[in-house]
Amino acid sequence: MGIKHWHRPKLFRHRGVRLIGPASQSSPREPAMTLVVSSGPVTLDIRPLSDYQQELISSVLSLRSQGWTDRQIANHFNETGYLTPRGHRWIPQSVFSMRSKYQIRLGRLGEVQ
């Protein structure tokens, strides 16, 4: 019987699993193998935005403050040749997602506006 899939808790980072080889054959009560698992706290690794991402989020926030809808912003970006950070055409949901993720990022950085 083997372990098919192991789920690690979300609050801990997997540090390593070691299998310690076969135990001596002299005692039938000793386990054949020992599993050692270690974990530690997760550190938030928040990478800086690229220049392109910073330019996009600045434009989105500026246009939203002028009353533009996500659909209008997506159409504007498509007409001016801007692509999403992953290289796709803009749709309203992409604009909404970028704004939402940026707010989450600010919250993680402790700079909620």
CSV table of C-alpha atoms in Angstrom, one decimal:
chain,number,residue,atom,x,y,z
A,1,MET,CA,0.0,0.0,0.0
A,2,GLY,CA,1.5,3.3,-1.0
A,3,ILE,CA,0.7,7.0,-0.7
A,4,LYS,CA,-0.9,8.1,-3.9
A,5,HIS,CA,-1.0,11.9,-3.3
A,6,TRP,CA,0.0,14.0,-0.3
A,7,HIS,CA,-1.5,17.4,0.4
A,8,ARG,CA,0.6,19.8,2.4
A,9,PRO,CA,-1.2,22.3,4.6
A,10,LYS,CA,-1.5,25.8,3.1
A,11,LEU,CA,0.2,27.4,6.1
A,12,PHE,CA,3.4,25.4,5.8
A,13,ARG,CA,6.0,25.1,3.1
A,14,HIS,CA,7.2,21.6,2.4
A,15,ARG,CA,10.9,21.4,3.4
A,16,GLY,CA,11.5,17.8,2.4
A,17,VAL,CA,10.5,14.1,2.8
A,18,ARG,CA,13.1,11.5,3.5
A,19,LEU,CA,12.7,7.8,3.5
A,20,ILE,CA,15.2,6.1,5.7
A,21,GLY,CA,16.2,2.8,4.3
A,22,PRO,CA,15.2,-0.7,5.4
A,23,ALA,CA,15.5,-1.5,9.1
A,24,SER,CA,17.4,-4.5,10.2
A,25,GLN,CA,15.8,-7.8,9.5
A,26,SER,CA,16.5,-9.1,13.0
A,27,SER,CA,13.4,-7.8,14.7
A,28,PRO,CA,9.9,-8.3,13.0
A,29,ARG,CA,8.5,-5.4,15.1
A,30,GLU,CA,10.7,-2.8,13.5
A,31,PRO,CA,9.2,-0.9,10.6
A,32,ALA,CA,10.6,-1.6,7.1
A,33,MET,CA,11.0,2.2,6.5
A,34,THR,CA,10.6,5.4,8.4
A,35,LEU,CA,9.1,8.5,6.9
A,36,VAL,CA,10.5,11.9,8.1
A,37,VAL,CA,8.6,15.0,7.1
A,38,SER,CA,9.6,18.5,8.1
A,39,SER,CA,7.8,21.8,7.4
A,40,GLY,CA,8.0,25.5,8.4
A,41,PRO,CA,6.1,28.7,8.1
A,42,VAL,CA,5.3,30.2,4.7
A,43,THR,CA,7.0,33.5,3.9
A,44,LEU,CA,5.2,35.8,1.4
A,45,ASP,CA,7.3,36.3,-1.6
A,46,ILE,CA,5.8,39.4,-3.3
A,47,ARG,CA,7.8,40.1,-6.5
A,48,PRO,CA,8.0,43.6,-7.8
A,49,LEU,CA,5.8,44.5,-10.8
A,50,SER,CA,7.4,44.8,-14.2
A,51,ASP,CA,7.6,48.2,-15.8
A,52,TYR,CA,4.8,47.1,-18.2
A,53,GLN,CA,2.6,45.9,-15.4
A,54,GLN,CA,3.1,49.1,-13.5
A,55,GLU,CA,2.2,51.1,-16.6
A,56,LEU,CA,-0.9,49.1,-17.2
A,57,ILE,CA,-2.2,49.3,-13.6
A,58,SER,CA,-1.5,53.1,-13.5
A,59,SER,CA,-3.5,53.5,-16.7
A,60,VAL,CA,-6.3,51.3,-15.4
A,61,LEU,CA,-6.6,53.2,-12.1
A,62,SER,CA,-6.3,56.6,-13.9
A,63,LEU,CA,-9.1,55.7,-16.4
A,64,ARG,CA,-11.3,54.3,-13.6
A,65,SER,CA,-10.9,57.5,-11.6
A,66,GLN,CA,-12.2,59.3,-14.7
A,67,GLY,CA,-15.3,57.2,-14.7
A,68,TRP,CA,-14.4,54.6,-17.4
A,69,THR,CA,-15.9,51.1,-17.2
A,70,ASP,CA,-13.9,48.0,-17.4
A,71,ARG,CA,-15.3,47.4,-20.9
A,72,GLN,CA,-14.3,50.8,-22.1
A,73,ILE,CA,-10.8,50.4,-20.7
A,74,ALA,CA,-10.5,46.9,-22.4
A,75,ASN,CA,-11.6,48.4,-25.7
A,76,HIS,CA,-9.2,51.3,-25.4
A,77,PHE,CA,-6.2,48.9,-24.6
A,78,ASN,CA,-7.2,46.7,-27.6
A,79,GLU,CA,-7.5,49.7,-30.0
A,80,THR,CA,-4.1,51.1,-28.8
A,81,GLY,CA,-2.3,47.8,-29.2
A,82,TYR,CA,-1.7,47.0,-25.5
A,83,LEU,CA,-1.8,43.3,-24.6
A,84,THR,CA,-2.4,41.8,-21.2
A,85,PRO,CA,0.8,40.9,-19.2
A,86,ARG,CA,0.4,37.3,-20.6
A,87,GLY,CA,0.1,38.5,-24.2
A,88,HIS,CA,-3.7,38.3,-24.8
A,89,ARG,CA,-6.3,40.7,-26.0
A,90,TRP,CA,-8.1,42.6,-23.2
A,91,ILE,CA,-11.6,41.7,-22.1
A,92,PRO,CA,-13.5,43.5,-19.3
A,93,GLN,CA,-12.8,40.6,-16.9
A,94,SER,CA,-9.0,41.1,-17.5
A,95,VAL,CA,-9.3,44.7,-16.3
A,96,PHE,CA,-11.4,43.7,-13.3
A,97,SER,CA,-9.0,40.9,-12.4
A,98,MET,CA,-6.0,43.3,-12.7
A,99,ARG,CA,-7.7,45.8,-10.4
A,100,SER,CA,-8.7,43.1,-7.9
A,101,LYS,CA,-5.3,41.5,-7.7
A,102,TYR,CA,-3.6,44.9,-7.3
A,103,GLN,CA,-5.8,45.6,-4.3
A,104,ILE,CA,-4.9,42.2,-2.8
A,105,ARG,CA,-1.3,43.0,-3.4
A,106,LEU,CA,-1.5,46.3,-1.7
A,107,GLY,CA,-3.2,44.6,1.3
A,108,ARG,CA,-0.4,42.1,1.5
A,109,LEU,CA,2.1,44.9,1.4
A,110,GLY,CA,0.2,46.8,4.1
A,111,GLU,CA,-0.5,49.8,1.9
A,112,VAL,CA,-4.3,49.5,1.6
A,113,GLN,CA,-5.6,52.7,0.2
